[in-house]
mmCIF file of C-alpha atoms in Angstrom:
data_model
loop_
_atom_site.group_PDB
_atom_site.id
_atom_site.type_symbol
_atom_site.label_atom_id
_atom_site.label_comp_id
_atom_site.label_asym_id
_atom_site.label_seq_id
_atom_site.Cartn_x
_atom_site.Cartn_y
_atom_site.Cartn_z
ATOM 1 C CA MET A 1 -102.908 8.291 5.257
ATOM 2 C CA SER A 2 -102.660 4.521 5.362
ATOM 3 C CA GLN A 3 -99.016 4.884 4.074
ATOM 4 C CA LEU A 4 -98.230 7.013 7.113
ATOM 5 C CA ARG A 5 -99.886 4.813 9.649
ATOM 6 C CA GLU A 6 -98.032 1.957 8.081
ATOM 7 C CA ALA A 7 -94.640 3.652 8.473
ATOM 8 C CA ALA A 8 -95.270 4.239 12.099
ATOM 9 C CA ARG A 9 -96.099 0.712 13.106
ATOM 10 C CA GLY A 10 -93.505 -0.445 15.709
ATOM 11 C CA TRP A 11 -93.522 2.870 17.621
ATOM 12 C CA SER A 12 -94.959 3.059 21.095
ATOM 13 C CA GLY A 13 -92.757 5.456 23.001
ATOM 14 C CA ARG A 14 -93.730 8.861 24.661
ATOM 15 C CA HIS A 15 -90.192 10.176 24.487
ATOM 16 C CA LEU A 16 -87.154 10.115 22.235
ATOM 17 C CA LEU A 17 -84.149 9.981 24.582
ATOM 18 C CA GLY A 18 -81.629 7.936 22.820
ATOM 19 C CA LEU A 19 -80.922 5.229 20.226
ATOM 20 C CA GLU A 20 -79.216 2.827 22.599
ATOM 21 C CA GLU A 21 -82.386 1.910 24.278
ATOM 22 C CA LEU A 22 -84.520 2.098 21.064
ATOM 23 C CA PRO A 23 -85.809 -1.243 19.790
ATOM 24 C CA ALA A 24 -84.982 -2.059 16.190
ATOM 25 C CA GLU A 25 -88.762 -1.868 15.210
ATOM 26 C CA ALA A 26 -89.143 1.638 16.732
ATOM 27 C CA LEU A 27 -85.834 2.790 14.941
ATOM 28 C CA GLU A 28 -87.374 1.593 11.685
ATOM 29 C CA ALA A 29 -90.632 3.198 12.429
ATOM 30 C CA LEU A 30 -88.772 6.534 12.940
ATOM 31 C CA LEU A 31 -86.902 6.141 9.621
ATOM 32 C CA GLN A 32 -90.001 5.170 7.667
ATOM 33 C CA THR A 33 -92.002 7.901 8.933
ATOM 34 C CA ALA A 34 -89.241 10.328 8.239
ATOM 35 C CA GLU A 35 -88.929 9.210 4.637
ATOM 36 C CA PHE A 36 -92.736 9.791 4.458
ATOM 37 C CA PHE A 37 -92.275 13.435 5.610
ATOM 38 C CA ARG A 38 -89.393 13.980 3.358
ATOM 39 C CA GLN A 39 -91.312 13.018 0.369
ATOM 40 C CA SER A 40 -94.185 15.284 1.502
ATOM 41 C CA ASN A 41 -91.828 18.238 2.130
ATOM 42 C CA ASP A 42 -90.786 18.071 -1.647
ATOM 43 C CA GLU A 43 -94.566 19.013 -2.108
ATOM 44 C CA GLN A 44 -94.467 21.968 0.449
ATOM 45 C CA ARG A 45 -97.323 20.285 2.475
ATOM 46 C CA GLN A 46 -98.535 21.464 5.640
ATOM 47 C CA TRP A 47 -100.093 19.031 8.260
ATOM 48 C CA ASP A 48 -102.273 19.524 11.024
ATOM 49 C CA PHE A 49 -101.191 16.757 13.247
ATOM 50 C CA LEU A 50 -99.983 18.991 16.055
ATOM 51 C CA LYS A 51 -102.446 21.873 15.669
ATOM 52 C CA GLY A 52 -103.110 23.640 18.889
ATOM 53 C CA LYS A 53 -100.122 21.818 20.647
ATOM 54 C CA VAL A 54 -97.250 23.624 22.165
ATOM 55 C CA VAL A 55 -93.500 22.761 21.587
ATOM 56 C CA ILE A 56 -90.881 24.315 23.677
ATOM 57 C CA ASN A 57 -87.259 24.260 22.510
ATOM 58 C CA LEU A 58 -85.332 24.214 25.809
ATOM 59 C CA PHE A 59 -81.800 24.866 24.667
ATOM 60 C CA PHE A 60 -78.948 25.405 27.033
ATOM 61 C CA GLU A 61 -76.276 25.083 24.288
ATOM 62 C CA ASP A 62 -75.801 26.862 21.260
ATOM 63 C CA SER A 63 -77.280 25.415 18.071
ATOM 64 C CA THR A 64 -77.971 26.270 14.391
ATOM 65 C CA ARG A 65 -79.290 23.338 12.413
ATOM 66 C CA THR A 66 -80.856 21.271 15.271
ATOM 67 C CA ARG A 67 -82.678 24.084 16.852
ATOM 68 C CA THR A 68 -83.859 25.807 13.658
ATOM 69 C CA SER A 69 -85.023 22.296 12.145
ATOM 70 C CA PHE A 70 -86.921 21.400 15.357
ATOM 71 C CA ALA A 71 -88.768 24.725 15.101
ATOM 72 C CA LEU A 72 -89.501 24.457 11.313
ATOM 73 C CA ALA A 73 -90.543 20.835 11.831
ATOM 74 C CA ALA A 74 -92.962 21.824 14.717
ATOM 75 C CA ARG A 75 -94.484 24.526 12.527
ATOM 76 C CA LYS A 76 -94.898 22.085 9.433
ATOM 77 C CA LEU A 77 -97.005 20.127 11.747
ATOM 78 C CA SER A 78 -99.043 23.249 12.811
ATOM 79 C CA ALA A 79 -97.853 23.349 16.343
ATOM 80 C CA ASN A 80 -97.061 26.474 18.417
ATOM 81 C CA VAL A 81 -93.371 26.982 19.115
ATOM 82 C CA VAL A 82 -91.876 28.840 22.083
ATOM 83 C CA GLU A 83 -88.135 29.454 22.027
ATOM 84 C CA PHE A 84 -86.786 29.390 25.657
ATOM 85 C CA SER A 85 -83.792 31.479 26.668
ATOM 86 C CA SER A 86 -82.056 30.257 29.681
ATOM 87 C CA LYS A 87 -80.192 33.623 30.114
ATOM 88 C CA SER A 88 -83.472 35.655 30.608
ATOM 89 C CA SER A 89 -85.320 32.947 32.646
ATOM 90 C CA SER A 90 -85.721 32.275 36.264
ATOM 91 C CA LEU A 91 -82.764 30.080 36.274
ATOM 92 C CA SER A 92 -80.609 33.151 36.662
ATOM 93 C CA LYS A 93 -82.584 33.646 40.048
ATOM 94 C CA GLY A 94 -81.668 30.151 41.424
ATOM 95 C CA GLU A 95 -84.642 28.072 40.215
ATOM 96 C CA SER A 96 -83.773 24.405 39.587
ATOM 97 C CA PHE A 97 -83.748 23.192 36.112
ATOM 98 C CA THR A 98 -86.477 20.598 36.904
ATOM 99 C CA ASP A 99 -88.785 23.210 38.479
ATOM 100 C CA THR A 100 -88.178 25.465 35.409
ATOM 101 C CA ALA A 101 -89.392 22.443 33.186
ATOM 102 C CA ARG A 102 -92.230 21.588 35.285
ATOM 103 C CA ASN A 103 -93.528 25.345 35.199
ATOM 104 C CA LEU A 104 -93.406 25.220 31.596
ATOM 105 C CA GLU A 105 -95.329 21.906 31.473
ATOM 106 C CA ALA A 106 -97.798 23.776 33.853
ATOM 107 C CA LEU A 107 -98.243 26.495 31.247
ATOM 108 C CA GLY A 108 -99.273 23.875 28.574
ATOM 109 C CA ALA A 109 -96.182 22.383 26.925
ATOM 110 C CA ASP A 110 -97.043 19.286 25.039
ATOM 111 C CA ILE A 111 -93.580 18.538 23.812
ATOM 112 C CA VAL A 112 -90.254 19.701 25.264
ATOM 113 C CA VAL A 113 -87.111 19.585 22.995
ATOM 114 C CA VAL A 114 -84.052 19.771 25.312
ATOM 115 C CA ARG A 115 -80.300 20.318 24.629
ATOM 116 C CA HIS A 116 -78.074 20.457 27.630
ATOM 117 C CA LYS A 117 -74.313 19.995 28.401
ATOM 118 C CA THR A 118 -75.044 17.555 31.251
ATOM 119 C CA PRO A 119 -75.398 13.856 29.988
ATOM 120 C CA GLY A 120 -78.788 12.357 31.154
ATOM 121 C CA THR A 121 -80.705 15.479 31.346
ATOM 122 C CA PRO A 122 -83.456 14.548 28.893
ATOM 123 C CA HIS A 123 -83.870 11.202 30.875
ATOM 124 C CA LEU A 124 -84.265 13.226 34.118
ATOM 125 C CA LEU A 125 -87.123 15.307 32.490
ATOM 126 C CA GLY A 126 -88.696 12.230 31.160
ATOM 127 C CA LYS A 127 -89.025 11.130 34.886
ATOM 128 C CA TYR A 128 -90.482 14.207 36.095
ATOM 129 C CA LEU A 129 -92.612 15.463 33.264
ATOM 130 C CA ASN A 130 -95.797 14.084 31.842
ATOM 131 C CA THR A 131 -95.229 15.789 28.663
ATOM 132 C CA CYS A 132 -93.226 14.328 25.742
ATOM 133 C CA VAL A 133 -89.389 14.857 25.734
ATOM 134 C CA LEU A 134 -87.175 14.919 22.720
ATOM 135 C CA ASN A 135 -83.401 14.734 23.157
ATOM 136 C CA ALA A 136 -81.599 17.316 21.316
ATOM 137 C CA GLY A 137 -78.079 16.448 22.576
ATOM 138 C CA ASP A 138 -76.987 15.826 25.950
ATOM 139 C CA GLY A 139 -73.398 16.464 26.585
ATOM 140 C CA ALA A 140 -71.245 13.636 25.241
ATOM 141 C CA HIS A 141 -73.890 11.185 25.627
ATOM 142 C CA GLU A 142 -76.172 10.956 22.638
ATOM 143 C CA HIS A 143 -77.714 13.179 19.758
ATOM 144 C CA PRO A 144 -80.546 10.840 18.601
ATOM 145 C CA THR A 145 -82.010 12.802 15.705
ATOM 146 C CA GLN A 146 -78.672 13.524 14.339
ATOM 147 C CA GLY A 147 -78.011 9.772 14.378
ATOM 148 C CA LEU A 148 -81.268 9.210 12.778
ATOM 149 C CA LEU A 149 -80.674 11.712 9.935
ATOM 150 C CA ASP A 150 -77.385 10.249 9.301
ATOM 151 C CA LEU A 151 -78.947 6.742 8.987
ATOM 152 C CA LEU A 152 -81.744 8.178 6.590
ATOM 153 C CA THR A 153 -79.196 9.686 4.429
ATOM 154 C CA VAL A 154 -77.159 6.506 4.243
ATOM 155 C CA ARG A 155 -80.321 4.553 3.426
ATOM 156 C CA GLN A 156 -81.206 7.040 0.636
ATOM 157 C CA VAL A 157 -77.759 6.809 -1.062
ATOM 158 C CA LYS A 158 -76.940 3.273 -0.359
ATOM 159 C CA GLY A 159 -80.267 1.539 -0.159
ATOM 160 C CA SER A 160 -79.625 -0.169 3.115
ATOM 161 C CA CYS A 161 -77.130 -0.050 5.998
ATOM 162 C CA LYS A 162 -76.903 -3.692 6.090
ATOM 163 C CA GLY A 163 -73.367 -5.016 5.382
ATOM 164 C CA LEU A 164 -71.892 -1.560 4.882
ATOM 165 C CA ASN A 165 -68.396 -0.626 6.414
ATOM 166 C CA VAL A 166 -68.902 2.852 8.138
ATOM 167 C CA VAL A 167 -66.052 4.828 9.677
ATOM 168 C CA LEU A 168 -66.650 7.484 12.186
ATOM 169 C CA VAL A 169 -63.422 9.468 12.246
ATOM 170 C CA GLY A 170 -62.439 12.329 14.598
ATOM 171 C CA ASP A 171 -63.306 13.227 18.212
ATOM 172 C CA ILE A 172 -65.044 10.032 19.259
ATOM 173 C CA ALA A 173 -64.452 10.757 22.949
ATOM 174 C CA HIS A 174 -66.537 13.822 23.138
ATOM 175 C CA SER A 175 -69.063 13.215 20.251
ATOM 176 C CA ARG A 176 -72.636 12.495 21.189
ATOM 177 C CA VAL A 177 -73.189 12.080 17.338
ATOM 178 C CA ALA A 178 -70.773 9.089 17.256
ATOM 179 C CA ARG A 179 -72.522 7.457 20.131
ATOM 180 C CA SER A 180 -75.920 7.491 18.446
ATOM 181 C CA ASN A 181 -74.359 6.562 15.185
ATOM 182 C CA ILE A 182 -72.809 3.487 16.676
ATOM 183 C CA TRP A 183 -76.081 2.245 18.273
ATOM 184 C CA GLY A 184 -78.246 2.957 15.207
ATOM 185 C CA LEU A 185 -75.858 1.699 12.523
ATOM 186 C CA GLN A 186 -75.187 -1.684 14.489
ATOM 187 C CA LYS A 187 -78.935 -2.112 14.820
ATOM 188 C CA LEU A 188 -79.378 -1.725 11.015
ATOM 189 C CA GLY A 189 -76.640 -4.278 10.303
ATOM 190 C CA ALA A 190 -73.680 -2.095 9.489
ATOM 191 C CA HIS A 191 -70.031 -2.687 10.597
ATOM 192 C CA VAL A 192 -68.727 0.388 12.669
ATOM 193 C CA ILE A 193 -65.100 1.528 12.706
ATOM 194 C CA VAL A 194 -63.962 4.367 14.983
ATOM 195 C CA CYS A 195 -60.827 6.230 13.961
ATOM 196 C CA GLY A 196 -59.017 9.065 15.526
ATOM 197 C CA PRO A 197 -55.937 9.934 17.777
ATOM 198 C CA LYS A 198 -55.626 7.581 20.597
ATOM 199 C CA THR A 199 -56.237 10.642 22.788
ATOM 200 C CA LEU A 200 -59.594 11.060 21.188
ATOM 201 C CA VAL A 201 -60.872 7.488 21.211
ATOM 202 C CA PRO A 202 -62.241 6.214 24.552
ATOM 203 C CA ARG A 203 -60.458 3.171 26.041
ATOM 204 C CA HIS A 204 -62.552 -0.067 25.832
ATOM 205 C CA ILE A 205 -64.811 1.407 23.264
ATOM 206 C CA GLU A 206 -64.607 -1.833 21.317
ATOM 207 C CA ARG A 207 -66.801 -3.187 24.002
ATOM 208 C CA LEU A 208 -69.740 -1.419 22.091
ATOM 209 C CA GLY A 209 -68.987 -3.792 19.231
ATOM 210 C CA VAL A 210 -66.907 -1.458 17.071
ATOM 211 C CA GLU A 211 -63.580 -1.778 15.336
ATOM 212 C CA VAL A 212 -60.950 0.602 16.615
ATOM 213 C CA SER A 213 -58.322 2.246 14.352
ATOM 214 C CA HIS A 214 -55.880 5.112 14.561
ATOM 215 C CA ASP A 215 -54.749 4.837 10.896
ATOM 216 C CA LEU A 216 -57.294 6.448 8.428
ATOM 217 C CA ASP A 217 -55.345 5.612 5.377
ATOM 218 C CA GLU A 218 -55.608 1.998 6.246
ATOM 219 C CA VAL A 219 -59.221 1.671 6.730
ATOM 220 C CA ILE A 220 -60.750 4.189 4.203
ATOM 221 C CA PRO A 221 -60.083 1.912 1.206
ATOM 222 C CA ARG A 222 -62.553 -0.641 2.645
ATOM 223 C CA CYS A 223 -65.473 1.779 3.943
ATOM 224 C CA ASP A 224 -68.578 2.577 2.162
ATOM 225 C CA VAL A 225 -69.423 5.582 4.302
ATOM 226 C CA VAL A 226 -67.032 8.180 6.197
ATOM 227 C CA ASN A 227 -68.652 10.179 8.664
ATOM 228 C CA ILE A 228 -66.366 13.041 9.609
ATOM 229 C CA LEU A 229 -66.861 14.299 13.212
ATOM 230 C CA ARG A 230 -65.862 17.721 14.193
ATOM 231 C CA ILE A 231 -63.133 18.274 16.862
ATOM 232 C CA GLN A 232 -65.072 19.655 20.053
ATOM 233 C CA PHE A 233 -62.640 22.019 21.476
ATOM 234 C CA GLU A 234 -65.359 23.392 23.898
ATOM 235 C CA ARG A 235 -65.559 19.894 25.545
ATOM 236 C CA GLN A 236 -61.934 19.522 25.948
ATOM 237 C CA ARG A 237 -60.248 20.559 29.105
ATOM 238 C CA THR A 238 -56.593 19.878 27.762
ATOM 239 C CA GLY A 239 -54.827 19.747 24.558
ATOM 240 C CA LEU A 240 -55.332 16.227 23.279
ATOM 241 C CA PHE A 241 -53.083 16.436 20.190
ATOM 242 C CA PRO A 242 -50.057 18.416 19.223
ATOM 243 C CA SER A 243 -51.563 20.817 16.616
ATOM 244 C CA ILE A 244 -54.427 21.262 14.359
ATOM 245 C CA ARG A 245 -52.021 20.970 11.458
ATOM 246 C CA GLU A 246 -50.844 17.610 12.757
ATOM 247 C CA TYR A 247 -54.400 16.495 13.293
ATOM 248 C CA ALA A 248 -55.455 17.579 9.603
ATOM 249 C CA HIS A 249 -52.469 15.656 8.178
ATOM 250 C CA LEU A 250 -53.337 12.528 9.988
ATOM 251 C CA PHE A 251 -57.012 12.479 10.207
ATOM 252 C CA GLY A 252 -58.195 15.261 7.852
ATOM 253 C CA VAL A 253 -60.318 14.058 4.771
ATOM 254 C CA ASP A 254 -58.874 15.826 1.710
ATOM 255 C CA ASP A 255 -58.577 15.027 -1.967
ATOM 256 C CA ARG A 256 -55.473 12.873 -1.498
ATOM 257 C CA ARG A 257 -57.197 10.908 1.247
ATOM 258 C CA LEU A 258 -60.411 10.538 -0.702
ATOM 259 C CA SER A 259 -58.420 9.098 -3.662
ATOM 260 C CA LEU A 260 -57.760 6.044 -1.454
ATOM 261 C CA ALA A 261 -61.538 5.361 -1.054
ATOM 262 C CA LYS A 262 -63.929 3.672 -3.190
ATOM 263 C CA PRO A 263 -65.235 5.816 -6.071
ATOM 264 C CA ASP A 264 -68.719 5.684 -4.688
ATOM 265 C CA VAL A 265 -67.794 6.388 -0.872
ATOM 266 C CA LEU A 266 -70.324 8.329 0.832
ATOM 267 C CA ILE A 267 -69.159 11.537 2.770
ATOM 268 C CA LEU A 268 -70.947 12.615 5.717
ATOM 269 C CA ALA A 269 -70.385 15.426 8.359
ATOM 270 C CA PRO A 270 -72.850 16.353 11.130
ATOM 271 C CA GLY A 271 -71.474 19.851 11.237
ATOM 272 C CA PRO A 272 -70.673 22.513 11.840
ATOM 273 C CA ILE A 273 -67.757 21.654 9.589
ATOM 274 C CA ASN A 274 -64.076 23.125 9.985
ATOM 275 C CA ARG A 275 -62.755 23.408 6.509
ATOM 276 C CA GLY A 276 -59.212 22.597 6.344
ATOM 277 C CA VAL A 277 -59.139 20.799 9.542
ATOM 278 C CA GLU A 278 -61.420 17.789 9.514
ATOM 279 C CA ILE A 279 -62.467 18.141 5.815
ATOM 280 C CA SER A 280 -61.197 20.038 2.794
ATOM 281 C CA SER A 281 -63.479 22.253 0.802
ATOM 282 C CA GLY A 282 -62.956 20.172 -2.117
ATOM 283 C CA VAL A 283 -64.310 17.122 -0.367
ATOM 284 C CA ALA A 284 -67.153 18.878 1.520
ATOM 285 C CA ASP A 285 -68.449 20.420 -1.716
ATOM 286 C CA GLY A 286 -67.597 17.609 -3.994
ATOM 287 C CA PRO A 287 -69.718 14.858 -5.617
ATOM 288 C CA ASN A 288 -69.459 12.327 -2.841
ATOM 289 C CA SER A 289 -70.650 14.535 -0.053
ATOM 290 C CA ARG A 290 -74.204 14.660 1.206
ATOM 291 C CA ILE A 291 -73.726 17.066 4.022
ATOM 292 C CA LEU A 292 -76.472 19.329 2.816
ATOM 293 C CA GLN A 293 -78.759 16.309 2.254
ATOM 294 C CA GLN A 294 -78.185 15.445 5.797
ATOM 295 C CA VAL A 295 -79.274 18.980 6.870
ATOM 296 C CA SER A 296 -82.579 18.605 4.648
ATOM 297 C CA ASN A 297 -83.234 15.310 6.139
ATOM 298 C CA GLY A 298 -83.112 16.721 9.736
ATOM 299 C CA LEU A 299 -86.323 18.434 9.043
ATOM 300 C CA ALA A 300 -88.081 15.104 8.278
ATOM 301 C CA VAL A 301 -86.562 13.220 10.995
ATOM 302 C CA ARG A 302 -87.672 15.876 13.510
ATOM 303 C CA MET A 303 -91.102 15.802 12.149
ATOM 304 C CA ALA A 304 -91.127 12.208 12.363
ATOM 305 C CA ALA A 305 -90.056 12.376 16.094
ATOM 306 C CA MET A 306 -92.687 14.857 17.150
ATOM 307 C CA TYR A 307 -95.418 13.082 15.231
ATOM 308 C CA LEU A 308 -94.640 9.660 16.777
ATOM 309 C CA VAL A 309 -94.049 10.718 20.469
ATOM 310 C CA ALA A 310 -97.199 12.803 20.377
ATOM 311 C CA GLY A 311 -99.454 9.889 19.736
ATOM 312 C CA GLN A 312 -99.100 9.645 16.053
ATOM 313 C CA GLY A 313 -100.586 12.897 15.262
ATOM 314 C CA MET A 314 -103.476 12.769 17.799
ATOM 315 C CA GLU A 315 -106.709 12.706 15.731
ATOM 316 C CA GLU A 316 -104.889 12.047 12.396
ATOM 317 C CA SER A 317 -106.075 14.819 9.995
ATOM 318 C CA ALA A 318 -104.293 15.970 6.886
#
């Protein structure tokens, strides 16, 4: 247990709302704790850190990986998990979002995991609730646990993020994953490049300290990591590029484009992946890809987040 306590040093927060406001030492605590749980998960170990506690998955957007891994992570920590359905709740009767959340807290929720289309929703809950709040994605703002599992995967493969050139390619404008990656990677010493059509890269994003490119063939040879972001059609109100075919030709990562990269380039994709658009099957399933490793790391990251926000396991008992 001393190894786990040492990993958790540097964390003092009650919520995980984003990586932008997270101090570097807290980011390091999350990653080290996640690595501890990842190694423990290899042994199929069950923990009692959240025994008797209630975790509510408050999801207002569709999700496969995030929702499932939060539920599995909570159960690995022996928590009781409640899956909230907005369609069958009192929200359909006119109850406000905050009143719904406060009623769930009154029913005994210890941790609320929230995903919502409106940016800032988890921060709002953090002000109204006494319980712990974890951001599972808020609009196009942030997706901190996805950013963390990306960072964890990079560290596992590359040893460190420091000094790496990392390109985020795709729909930067609508991607909460991009923002969490930008904050996290820079705090760990990486150089971040954002690449995509001009219509999918926000104006003035270089103010965040990133390099901006609209030519993937030019930047990919000097990159150590390529993180391929999905085109988020559901968040776009108008067509932002002429055709999917043209996008795939200019920004899709296929075998030809991979041949321009370093032999040991690391390929990541937060998913869901659109084969033949942002990434070819040959690249997605190839030796440089760690997409499924990212998914596995999501379980460890979400275990770490719940363990830390809930007071480092309450009365630490294995």
